[in-house]
XYZ file of C-alpha atoms in Angstrom:
750
model
C 50.652 70.834 140.078
C 52.723 70.824 136.939
C 50.188 68.581 135.208
C 47.327 70.924 136.108
C 49.128 73.996 134.849
C 50.037 72.196 131.651
C 46.416 71.165 130.988
C 45.141 74.669 131.702
C 47.638 76.219 129.288
C 46.650 73.687 126.620
C 42.985 74.510 127.119
C 43.735 78.220 126.856
C 45.674 77.629 123.612
C 42.777 75.650 122.150
C 40.316 78.359 123.151
C 42.459 80.958 121.371
C 42.704 78.732 118.330
C 38.923 78.211 118.201
C 38.391 81.958 118.496
C 40.894 82.530 115.724
C 39.141 80.079 113.363
C 35.740 81.649 114.022
C 37.131 85.124 113.417
C 38.819 84.005 110.172
C 35.548 82.487 108.909
C 33.735 85.756 109.535
C 36.530 87.657 107.799
C 36.342 85.487 104.665
C 32.574 85.918 104.559
C 32.845 89.702 104.780
C 35.665 89.716 102.238
C 33.563 87.847 99.664
C 30.615 90.173 100.148
C 32.791 93.252 99.816
C 34.558 91.833 96.756
C 31.200 91.536 95.009
C 30.421 95.164 95.732
C 33.818 96.696 95.079
C 35.864 96.258 91.854
C 39.185 94.466 92.369
C 42.226 96.628 92.857
C 40.282 99.554 94.401
C 39.518 100.568 97.929
C 36.395 102.209 99.298
C 37.982 105.555 98.705
C 38.547 104.671 95.071
C 42.335 104.631 95.290
C 44.258 102.062 93.271
C 46.685 99.630 94.779
C 50.274 100.745 94.974
C 52.915 99.181 92.769
C 54.331 97.036 95.559
C 51.027 95.924 97.040
C 49.671 94.960 93.626
C 52.793 92.904 92.967
C 52.391 91.147 96.262
C 48.735 90.365 95.559
C 49.646 88.801 92.213
C 52.549 86.899 93.669
C 50.448 85.722 96.598
C 47.747 84.399 94.291
C 50.217 82.389 92.277
C 49.736 78.663 92.921
C 53.383 77.979 92.156
C 54.513 80.264 94.937
C 52.040 78.690 97.368
C 53.299 75.137 97.106
C 56.173 72.826 97.968
C 59.232 74.923 98.333
C 57.683 77.578 100.572
C 55.853 75.280 103.029
C 58.542 75.647 105.664
C 58.312 79.423 105.419
C 54.565 79.401 105.854
C 54.721 77.019 108.830
C 57.376 79.191 110.447
C 55.382 82.375 109.869
C 52.158 80.672 111.061
C 53.762 79.636 114.333
C 55.363 82.999 114.908
C 52.126 84.817 114.107
C 50.078 82.610 116.440
C 52.586 83.060 119.250
C 52.392 86.847 118.863
C 48.587 87.008 118.907
C 46.823 87.995 122.113
C 43.172 88.557 122.982
C 43.376 92.285 122.355
C 44.843 91.872 118.861
C 42.114 89.485 117.715
C 39.642 92.355 117.424
C 41.975 94.517 115.314
C 42.135 94.452 111.529
C 45.918 94.244 111.499
C 45.959 91.141 113.671
C 43.301 89.499 111.515
C 45.255 90.281 108.372
C 48.441 88.821 109.833
C 46.699 85.746 111.169
C 44.869 84.993 107.953
C 47.875 85.415 105.720
C 50.196 83.507 108.030
C 47.865 80.625 108.756
C 46.550 80.032 105.234
C 49.568 81.029 103.195
C 47.581 83.545 101.088
C 48.244 87.175 100.281
C 45.195 89.353 99.590
C 43.790 92.790 100.348
C 40.522 93.193 102.203
C 38.261 95.890 100.837
C 37.751 98.400 103.546
C 40.673 97.029 105.586
C 43.477 99.387 106.577
C 46.828 97.716 107.164
C 49.563 99.843 108.727
C 52.745 100.095 106.606
C 54.873 98.415 109.251
C 52.594 95.367 109.138
C 52.780 94.863 105.371
C 55.694 92.417 105.625
C 53.696 90.176 107.935
C 50.439 90.418 105.997
C 52.115 89.493 102.686
C 54.012 86.212 103.139
C 54.806 85.996 99.423
C 56.241 89.491 99.168
C 59.783 90.384 98.185
C 60.725 90.606 101.851
C 60.579 86.797 102.222
C 63.966 86.451 100.555
C 66.415 84.356 102.606
C 68.461 86.425 105.001
C 71.540 88.012 103.479
C 74.176 88.539 106.120
C 75.878 91.254 104.049
C 72.848 93.308 103.115
C 70.827 92.598 106.291
C 67.122 91.926 106.139
C 65.891 95.358 107.081
C 63.956 97.320 104.487
C 66.055 100.091 102.961
C 64.648 103.607 103.116
C 66.163 105.866 100.500
C 66.449 109.603 100.310
C 63.126 111.117 99.316
C 64.215 114.729 98.978
C 63.117 116.382 95.733
C 65.141 115.481 92.670
C 65.002 116.818 89.143
C 62.874 114.347 87.121
C 64.573 113.357 83.882
C 62.790 111.546 81.060
C 65.313 109.786 78.844
C 64.466 109.158 75.193
C 66.679 107.753 72.450
C 65.731 107.212 68.824
C 67.601 105.367 66.059
C 70.884 105.393 67.983
C 73.804 104.078 65.942
C 77.474 103.748 66.775
C 80.451 102.753 64.641
C 84.090 102.152 65.394
C 86.876 102.653 62.898
C 89.432 99.850 62.839
C 92.686 101.012 61.324
C 94.767 98.414 59.560
C 98.182 98.589 57.934
C 96.848 99.793 54.593
C 93.141 100.508 55.064
C 90.447 101.512 57.541
C 87.348 99.484 58.259
C 84.109 100.633 59.848
C 82.299 98.220 62.131
C 78.736 98.762 63.307
C 78.286 98.306 67.050
C 74.702 99.604 67.379
C 72.044 99.713 64.667
C 69.047 101.986 65.204
C 68.249 101.459 68.900
C 65.062 103.171 70.109
C 63.616 103.342 73.612
C 62.637 105.473 76.589
C 62.592 105.319 80.371
C 60.787 107.570 82.821
C 61.380 108.522 86.458
C 60.349 105.716 88.781
C 61.235 102.969 86.298
C 64.053 100.425 86.000
C 65.160 99.717 82.427
C 67.236 96.583 81.846
C 69.555 96.214 78.842
C 69.904 92.524 78.075
C 71.739 90.595 75.416
C 74.589 88.155 74.886
C 78.227 89.192 75.179
C 79.224 91.552 72.390
C 75.676 92.682 71.654
C 76.408 96.341 72.502
C 74.875 96.652 75.988
C 77.771 98.519 77.583
C 78.244 100.715 74.502
C 74.581 101.749 74.611
C 74.814 102.401 78.349
C 77.883 104.608 77.847
C 76.124 106.524 75.079
C 73.045 107.143 77.206
C 75.198 108.172 80.179
C 77.193 110.691 78.137
C 80.424 108.696 78.395
C 80.814 108.350 74.600
C 80.472 111.599 72.676
C 82.024 111.055 69.242
C 81.338 111.866 65.627
C 80.556 108.225 64.872
C 77.405 108.369 67.041
C 74.120 108.743 65.173
C 70.509 109.200 66.188
C 68.943 111.265 68.934
C 69.400 111.049 72.721
C 67.443 113.569 74.779
C 67.005 114.309 78.472
C 63.668 116.055 79.058
C 63.645 116.675 75.287
C 67.027 118.439 75.521
C 70.444 117.248 74.261
C 73.250 116.238 76.609
C 74.952 119.094 78.466
C 77.703 119.418 81.064
C 75.075 120.207 83.709
C 73.922 116.591 83.543
C 77.254 115.368 84.930
C 76.095 116.468 88.366
C 72.702 114.779 87.897
C 73.966 111.414 86.623
C 75.330 108.526 88.659
C 77.326 105.921 86.732
C 78.418 102.621 88.312
C 80.981 100.823 86.161
C 81.236 97.045 85.898
C 84.659 97.014 87.551
C 84.672 98.263 91.128
C 87.047 101.241 90.823
C 87.880 102.080 94.442
C 90.966 102.884 96.493
C 91.915 99.652 98.294
C 93.428 101.214 101.432
C 90.515 103.515 102.275
C 87.726 102.283 104.519
C 84.088 102.195 103.431
C 83.313 105.249 105.547
C 86.316 107.225 104.246
C 85.429 106.394 100.634
C 81.892 107.722 100.980
C 82.987 110.696 103.105
C 85.436 111.902 100.449
C 82.818 111.368 97.724
C 80.288 113.420 99.709
C 82.709 116.276 100.349
C 83.714 116.449 96.689
C 80.364 115.902 94.964
C 77.631 117.394 97.127
C 76.706 121.062 96.485
C 78.715 123.910 97.966
C 75.701 125.201 99.878
C 75.956 122.246 102.273
C 78.355 122.446 105.195
C 80.981 119.793 105.835
C 78.873 118.367 108.672
C 75.830 118.091 106.412
C 77.854 116.337 103.728
C 79.298 113.868 106.197
C 75.827 113.209 107.605
C 74.638 112.357 104.087
C 77.476 109.851 103.778
C 76.477 108.233 107.080
C 72.852 108.060 105.897
C 73.907 106.264 102.716
C 75.948 103.781 104.751
C 72.844 102.843 106.737
C 70.565 102.892 103.676
C 72.777 100.342 101.948
C 73.319 98.201 105.035
C 77.060 98.911 105.213
C 77.273 99.937 108.874
C 78.768 96.568 109.831
C 81.792 97.069 107.557
C 82.106 100.862 107.555
C 85.503 100.740 109.305
C 86.870 97.971 107.061
C 89.262 98.727 104.209
C 87.868 98.269 100.702
C 90.684 95.889 99.798
C 92.025 94.751 96.460
C 94.121 92.086 94.797
C 96.755 92.074 97.548
C 94.796 93.647 100.405
C 92.045 91.898 102.335
C 88.868 93.917 102.572
C 85.101 93.827 102.229
C 83.196 91.198 100.270
C 82.123 91.491 96.645
C 78.547 92.418 97.489
C 79.687 95.103 99.904
C 82.112 96.512 97.326
C 79.287 96.738 94.804
C 77.070 98.535 97.304
C 79.904 100.981 98.066
C 80.116 101.751 94.331
C 76.363 102.334 94.235
C 76.623 104.498 97.361
C 79.298 106.617 95.674
C 76.716 107.547 93.033
C 73.435 107.787 94.950
C 75.075 110.030 97.520
C 74.432 113.008 95.212
C 70.726 112.127 94.868
C 71.044 111.651 91.079
C 68.161 111.961 88.660
C 69.634 109.278 86.396
C 71.476 106.205 87.632
C 73.368 103.988 85.173
C 74.837 100.635 86.211
C 76.982 98.303 84.142
C 76.566 94.650 85.175
C 75.847 95.373 88.871
C 75.354 91.664 89.654
C 78.577 90.339 88.097
C 80.441 88.012 90.454
C 77.691 88.011 93.099
C 75.749 85.047 94.427
C 72.032 84.861 93.662
C 70.860 86.234 97.019
C 73.268 89.178 96.995
C 72.389 89.876 93.355
C 68.702 89.913 94.250
C 69.351 92.329 97.093
C 71.299 94.583 94.729
C 68.467 94.692 92.210
C 65.981 95.266 95.038
C 68.123 98.241 96.012
C 67.817 99.619 92.471
C 64.054 99.148 92.580
C 63.863 101.057 95.863
C 65.973 103.839 94.362
C 63.659 104.089 91.347
C 60.536 104.219 93.501
C 61.554 107.567 95.005
C 61.463 109.208 91.569
C 64.798 108.360 89.998
C 65.434 106.886 86.551
C 67.513 103.686 86.634
C 69.140 101.998 83.622
C 71.231 98.866 84.063
C 72.855 96.239 81.891
C 72.495 92.665 83.022
C 73.868 89.504 81.463
C 71.791 86.540 82.633
C 69.504 87.312 85.583
C 67.535 84.754 87.517
C 63.766 84.630 87.081
C 63.269 86.559 90.332
C 65.604 89.301 89.155
C 63.941 89.472 85.755
C 60.502 90.170 87.212
C 61.818 93.206 89.092
C 62.487 95.173 85.880
C 59.858 97.575 84.552
C 61.159 97.850 80.998
C 63.449 95.725 78.894
C 65.657 96.228 75.860
C 66.879 93.012 74.221
C 69.878 93.405 71.926
C 71.368 90.938 69.474
C 74.471 91.767 67.413
C 73.843 95.467 67.982
C 70.238 95.355 66.727
C 67.039 95.872 68.692
C 65.007 92.690 69.168
C 62.553 93.965 71.760
C 61.692 97.102 73.694
C 58.754 97.331 76.055
C 57.517 96.130 79.396
C 59.584 93.280 80.783
C 56.442 91.439 81.816
C 55.187 91.421 78.213
C 58.349 90.162 76.529
C 57.322 86.495 76.551
C 53.880 87.399 75.202
C 55.423 89.363 72.327
C 57.783 86.589 71.242
C 54.973 84.061 71.514
C 52.932 86.255 69.175
C 55.644 85.952 66.497
C 55.847 82.180 66.894
C 58.717 81.812 69.375
C 57.387 80.096 72.479
C 59.288 78.047 75.064
C 58.488 74.345 74.775
C 59.523 73.611 78.349
C 59.457 75.584 81.610
C 62.297 78.104 81.281
C 63.718 81.108 83.033
C 62.399 84.088 80.972
C 65.886 85.609 80.821
C 67.367 82.328 79.570
C 64.648 82.105 76.918
C 65.323 85.661 75.709
C 69.091 85.176 75.589
C 68.664 81.992 73.569
C 66.626 83.973 71.060
C 69.189 86.780 70.970
C 71.864 84.179 70.189
C 69.692 82.606 67.472
C 69.398 79.372 69.420
C 65.942 77.774 69.064
C 66.630 74.686 71.177
C 63.482 73.947 73.215
C 61.818 76.899 71.477
C 59.141 76.645 68.817
C 60.113 77.640 65.272
C 57.825 80.247 63.680
C 55.864 78.973 60.689
C 57.108 81.861 58.555
C 60.683 80.917 59.375
C 60.054 77.252 58.605
C 58.592 78.146 55.213
C 61.516 80.412 54.463
C 64.049 77.755 55.384
C 62.268 75.067 53.344
C 62.187 77.296 50.286
C 65.907 77.882 50.533
C 68.632 75.351 49.978
C 68.616 72.564 52.566
C 72.296 73.296 53.269
C 71.295 76.324 55.325
C 69.774 74.036 57.984
C 71.729 72.658 60.894
C 71.858 69.010 61.844
C 68.955 69.246 64.310
C 66.548 70.723 61.767
C 66.669 74.205 63.294
C 67.407 77.312 61.239
C 70.886 78.797 61.629
C 71.414 81.674 64.113
C 71.880 84.271 61.348
C 68.455 83.457 59.870
C 66.816 83.594 63.312
C 68.443 86.942 64.073
C 67.292 88.425 60.770
C 63.746 87.194 61.372
C 63.591 88.674 64.897
C 64.887 92.062 63.711
C 62.396 92.196 60.842
C 59.528 91.101 63.102
C 60.241 93.877 65.605
C 60.625 96.550 62.933
C 57.403 95.555 61.169
C 55.208 95.057 64.242
C 56.432 97.241 67.104
C 59.069 99.780 66.056
C 56.750 102.343 64.451
C 54.333 102.237 67.386
C 57.116 102.838 69.904
C 58.539 105.720 67.872
C 55.116 107.381 67.800
C 54.929 107.107 71.577
C 58.261 108.896 71.859
C 56.906 111.807 69.836
C 54.354 112.621 72.545
C 55.226 115.768 74.526
C 56.498 115.349 78.077
C 54.460 116.576 81.066
C 57.147 119.107 81.991
C 57.243 122.885 82.014
C 59.879 124.927 80.218
C 61.786 125.640 83.444
C 62.611 121.968 84.020
C 63.663 121.587 80.400
C 65.888 124.667 80.534
C 67.690 123.347 83.650
C 68.825 120.281 81.761
C 70.130 122.344 78.832
C 72.358 124.517 81.048
C 76.001 124.309 79.999
C 77.367 125.489 83.349
C 79.220 122.937 85.433
C 78.348 122.588 89.083
C 81.392 121.923 91.273
C 80.765 120.518 94.728
C 83.735 122.355 96.258
C 86.013 125.294 95.522
C 89.425 124.721 93.944
C 91.202 125.044 97.297
C 88.755 122.674 99.000
C 89.219 120.139 96.206
C 92.981 120.381 96.612
C 92.844 119.911 100.405
C 90.439 116.954 100.201
C 92.478 115.216 97.492
C 95.722 115.914 99.367
C 94.410 114.246 102.535
C 92.945 111.359 100.561
C 96.243 110.808 98.754
C 98.255 110.635 101.973
C 95.782 108.216 103.590
C 95.755 105.943 100.564
C 99.503 105.749 99.912
C 100.981 105.793 103.403
C 100.607 102.004 103.520
C 102.797 101.570 100.439
C 105.432 104.080 101.436
C 105.872 102.744 104.950
C 105.766 99.076 104.146
C 108.412 96.956 105.877
C 109.780 95.906 102.497
C 110.574 99.440 101.433
C 111.956 100.494 104.815
C 114.173 97.392 104.916
C 115.417 98.102 101.391
C 116.463 101.671 102.195
C 118.007 100.974 105.606
C 119.916 97.889 104.456
C 121.352 99.861 101.519
C 122.380 102.661 103.883
C 124.087 100.233 106.281
C 125.997 98.494 103.458
C 127.173 101.847 102.097
C 128.214 103.001 105.557
C 130.248 99.846 106.116
C 131.957 100.036 102.698
C 132.860 103.718 103.154
C 133.415 103.474 106.899
C 135.082 106.691 108.151
C 136.626 107.550 104.763
C 139.480 110.083 104.809
C 138.923 113.327 102.896
C 142.498 114.562 103.416
C 144.163 112.229 100.948
C 143.606 112.070 97.189
C 142.616 108.407 97.419
C 140.103 109.176 100.183
C 138.588 112.067 98.216
C 138.185 109.818 95.170
C 136.415 107.256 97.348
C 134.126 109.917 98.753
C 133.417 111.213 95.237
C 132.301 107.689 94.274
C 130.056 107.549 97.351
C 128.505 110.928 96.536
C 127.884 109.852 92.935
C 126.164 106.679 94.130
C 123.871 108.822 96.329
C 122.996 110.936 93.264
C 122.263 107.805 91.187
C 120.352 105.892 93.875
C 118.049 108.790 94.794
C 117.580 109.559 91.120
C 116.766 105.990 90.112
C 114.441 105.138 93.030
C 111.873 108.000 92.639
C 111.682 107.665 88.839
C 110.476 104.084 88.930
C 108.112 104.835 91.811
C 106.516 107.826 90.070
C 106.100 106.017 86.731
C 103.233 103.979 88.179
C 101.322 106.994 89.524
C 99.059 107.970 86.630
C 98.809 104.649 84.744
C 97.585 102.913 87.907
C 95.097 105.691 88.696
C 93.909 106.142 85.126
C 90.637 104.266 85.718
C 89.901 106.221 88.906
C 90.830 109.529 87.275
C 88.611 108.813 84.276
C 85.679 107.795 86.477
C 85.882 110.784 88.816
C 86.571 113.319 86.103
C 83.615 112.007 84.069
C 81.452 112.804 87.100
C 83.005 116.293 87.500
C 84.177 115.533 91.031
C 87.132 117.925 90.782
C 89.222 120.000 88.434
C 92.177 118.324 86.785
C 94.560 121.027 88.049
C 93.458 120.449 91.668
C 93.922 116.694 91.287
C 97.350 117.025 89.674
C 98.729 119.418 92.251
C 97.298 117.413 95.163
C 98.605 114.159 93.700
C 102.137 115.443 93.218
C 102.408 117.337 96.496
C 100.865 114.609 98.662
C 103.739 112.355 97.620
C 106.391 114.804 98.829
C 106.069 114.287 102.616
C 106.068 110.532 102.097
C 108.925 110.613 99.598
C 111.172 112.688 101.848
C 110.927 110.674 105.078
C 112.949 107.666 103.908
C 115.834 109.796 102.514
C 116.148 111.435 105.930
C 116.509 108.022 107.575
C 118.968 107.007 104.852
C 121.233 110.023 105.348
C 121.074 109.827 109.144
C 122.555 106.346 108.906
C 125.060 106.652 106.099
C 126.310 110.253 106.467
C 127.988 109.769 109.820
C 129.158 106.230 109.094
C 131.006 107.442 105.988
C 132.848 110.127 107.953
C 131.792 113.205 105.973
C 132.072 116.743 107.323
C 130.486 116.820 110.765
C 128.690 120.143 110.823
C 124.987 120.958 110.769
C 125.245 123.226 107.723
C 126.961 120.612 105.567
C 124.571 117.877 106.679
C 121.415 119.885 105.950
C 122.803 121.214 102.653
C 123.540 117.630 101.605
C 119.996 116.650 102.603
C 118.526 119.586 100.646
C 120.524 118.537 97.589
C 119.174 115.002 97.828
C 115.638 116.428 98.198
C 116.040 118.460 94.996
C 117.290 115.361 93.182
C 114.330 113.272 94.400
C 111.695 115.832 93.396
C 113.309 116.345 89.969
C 113.553 112.599 89.353
C 109.977 112.184 90.490
C 108.907 114.782 87.939
C 110.625 112.826 85.168
C 108.797 109.668 86.228
C 105.453 111.490 86.302
C 106.062 112.927 82.836
C 106.982 109.552 81.318
C 104.028 107.780 82.966
C 101.494 110.461 82.016
C 102.739 110.670 78.431
C 102.739 106.948 77.661
C 100.080 105.659 80.108
C 101.442 102.158 79.534
C 103.601 100.603 82.240
C 105.645 98.367 79.933
C 106.576 101.134 77.519
C 107.073 103.643 80.327
C 109.425 101.322 82.207
C 111.471 100.687 79.065
C 111.811 104.390 78.288
C 112.658 105.222 81.896
C 115.401 102.559 81.993
C 117.089 103.983 78.915
C 116.721 107.571 80.157
C 118.056 106.904 83.665
C 120.998 104.902 82.290
C 121.860 107.741 79.899
C 121.656 110.332 82.670
C 123.857 108.176 84.892
C 126.564 107.756 82.233
C 126.496 111.496 81.557
C 126.589 112.285 85.274
C 130.215 113.444 85.301
C 131.813 110.531 87.147
C 132.517 107.953 84.438
C 133.327 110.361 81.586
C 135.141 113.596 82.310
C 135.334 114.906 78.737
C 132.196 114.499 76.624
C 132.188 115.278 72.865
C 130.698 118.665 72.060
C 127.914 117.352 69.828
C 126.440 115.272 72.682
C 127.479 117.351 75.682
C 123.942 118.796 75.978
C 122.813 115.511 77.572
C 124.818 116.388 80.680
C 122.760 119.495 81.345
C 119.535 117.468 81.144
C 120.817 114.952 83.678
C 119.701 115.523 87.266
C 122.429 113.055 88.305
C 125.061 115.438 86.924
C 123.737 118.493 88.776
C 123.186 116.564 92.015
C 126.699 115.108 91.900
C 128.235 118.545 91.394
C 126.216 120.034 94.243
C 127.213 117.277 96.677
C 130.893 117.766 95.809
C 130.603 121.535 96.316
C 128.883 121.113 99.684
C 131.708 118.866 100.966
C 134.781 120.552 99.464
C 133.880 124.189 98.825
C 136.151 125.572 101.537
C 138.866 122.920 101.151
C 139.757 122.599 97.453
C 139.074 124.778 94.383
C 138.443 121.734 92.157
C 137.507 118.105 92.783
C 137.666 115.556 89.930
C 137.729 118.410 87.462
C 134.643 120.144 88.931
C 134.930 123.675 90.307
C 133.646 124.069 93.870
C 131.833 127.393 93.393
C 128.530 128.498 94.915
C 126.393 125.950 93.001
C 123.577 128.346 92.088
C 123.569 127.108 88.482
C 122.994 123.528 89.578
C 120.198 124.569 91.960
C 118.549 126.567 89.181
C 118.818 123.617 86.779
C 117.206 121.205 89.279
C 114.390 123.653 90.080
C 113.730 124.083 86.347
C 113.529 120.299 85.970
C 111.131 120.044 88.932
C 108.630 122.419 87.323
C 109.363 121.543 83.684
C 108.805 117.794 83.997
C 105.627 118.338 86.008
C 104.252 120.808 83.497
C 104.870 118.253 80.751
C 103.028 115.629 82.830
C 100.067 117.985 83.324
C 99.854 118.729 79.605
C 99.884 114.987 78.877
C 97.020 114.413 81.329
C 95.090 117.321 79.845
C 95.563 115.925 76.362
C 94.400 112.495 77.499
C 91.309 114.012 79.133
C 90.424 116.023 76.035
C 90.845 112.906 73.905
C 88.438 110.999 76.174
C 85.839 113.789 75.988
C 86.152 114.197 72.217
C-alpha cells in the first residue's frame, strides 16, 4: 500500500514537472516574439520600468551574479517555488513568472506580463531582497512614510572652508575645502567619499547648516534660497557618534523625540503613533523595550543603535537627511541593510546625503550620485555608476578586478598600485627630475592628486556648473517656504519643560539610586551616628562636639552636590548641541527642566541620611527642629548644586572644572566659621560667599536658639540673613550657569 501511494505521488510530481517545462517553453517563445515587437524597457502601455525593477533586470542579466556563489540560493528558491506550485497557479502569469525565474535562475520582465507587487521578490531572484537574513534588521521589506514632504533641491557651488590656527606669535590659515561643486535632488542618495582628512564631514556639516562661519565661501542653496532657521525643522542630521541616552529604552527615545519634534497640530496620541510606526519601519520592534546602553550599561547592538539614530531623524518626515558615516562599526550585512534603508527613504521623495569611508561593492552600487574628495579638492562629481568610466577616460583604469570604492580611494590617496598610469602623467614625470619618482616607478601621490584635480576642472567642472544654473521646476511658493526665518517649535514652552523634566528623571534615576551611592550615604550616616552617639548638649564640651557634627553636615552636603553637578553639562554637551541644532526645544526650557528634575532625586538621600544620624546623635527631639534642620540641609544642597552647575557650564571641561571646584570648596570650608573665628578684614568677604558658613550658622541657630544667646561666637538670632544669602546663591549660581550655556550656544551658531 505504501509502495503504491509512493509511486502514484512520484508520477503526479513528474506530470506536474512535464507540464511546467511545456509551459515554460511556450512562455519563452512568446517572450521572444514580444521582445521583437516591443522596445526593451517599455511595456505595452508605453510606461518605462521603475528604478528598482530596472536594477533587478540588469542585475539578473549579469553572468557574474548567475554563477558559482549563488547556486545554493537558486536551488533553494527552485525547490520552494516548485513545492508551492499547484495546478491552478500554472495558468496564471504570476506563477509562470515565479517558476521561470526560480527554475532557471534568470530575472527578466515579460512584455505584456503583469506581476503583482507582492510577487516581485519571488520573480526576481537576483534582487536586493536576496541578501542573507539579518537577525537585527529582519528580512521584511521596509515601508516608509509616504505622506507629502516639501521637496528640497540642494545645490552648492565653489564651496570653500578655512580654519584659523592660532599659534604663540602668529595665526595660520589652513584650507579644508577648495571649490566643491555639486547638487542632489529629491529621490536621490548622494555619497561623499574620500580618505580620512579629505573634508567629508566638514562638507556634510556645511551642507546641513551645522557650520555657519565667516570663513565659509561659495554658495549653498536650498530650492535656490539660502539657509534659514526654517530648515532646521526640515533637516534630519545623523552624527557619526551615536548620541543617545543610555538608560532610556528604544521606545522611550523615539517617543520623546516625537513629542518634542513633531508639529503642534498633532495630538500626543498621533505623535506616539508616529513613533510606533517608525519602530516597525526600521525593524526595531524586537528591541523596543531594551535600554539603549552605553560604555557601562548593556543595551542594544550597534546596528540597532544606528537605526535608532536614523529613526530619531526620519520621525519628522524630513526633506533633507544627512548622515555622517552611518556604517561605521557595523558588519557588512548590517551596513548593507542600513544603506538599503537610506535608499528606501530617498525613494519616497526625500533627499539623502551621506559620508562613507570604504563601502563594499554592493553598497557602492546603491548610491545615485558620488562626490570623491582628496585633500579637500573635488576629484569627481556625477553618477556613481559612471565614476569608473570617467577615470578610465583620463587614463586611470584598474589593472585587476577591484572593488570600485577601493579603486576610487586609492586614486584619492594618490596610490596607483594596480592602476594604469595616464600617458600624460608618465610624460610629465619623465620630463621632470627622476628623483620625483618612487621606487616602484609610480609617480608620487602629490603629482597624482594634482593631475586628478586638473583633469576634473578641465573636463567636467564647467559642464556641471552650467547644469546647476538651470532653473528648478518649482513655483515661488515652495521657494518662499524655504526662505522663511520663523522657527517651528514642535511643542509649547510648558510642554517642552514637562517632557524634558520626565525624560531627565527617567534617565538619571538609575545613577541616583545605585547601590554604590546609597551605601556611601548610609554608611557615612551610621559612622557619624556612632561617633556622636547621644551627645550631650547641656555641657560646654558636648556643645562643642555637636558644633563639630553640625559643621561636618554643612561640609558633607556642600561637597557632595558640587562634584555631582559639575558633570551635568559637560557630559550632556554633545546631546545638547545635537538637539538644539535641530530646534527640539528652547534652551530656557531645557535648563529649567534639567535643574529641577535633579531636585527630587537629590533630596531623597539627604532625608535618609538625617533620619539615621539625627536621632543617633541625640539632637533636639522635636518635629520643628528636625524639619528645620532638614530644610537647612536642603538649602545647602541646592546652593552647592548651583555652584557645580555654574563651574561645569562655564568651563565645559571636566578636568579644569574639577580642579576649580576643589579649590573653591576647600576655600569655602576653611572660611565656614568653624576653624577660624576671626578672619582679617581684607579677606572676610569670602565668608559671605561660602554656603558652608551660612549653613553652619543656620544649623546652630536651629538647635540652640532658645537655649543660648551665642554658640562658638555666633549669635542665635532668627537666621533670616542666612536664608536670604542661600536663596540668593541658589538663583545667582544658576543664572550664571544659564548665561554660560547661552554664550556657548551663540558661539556654536556663530
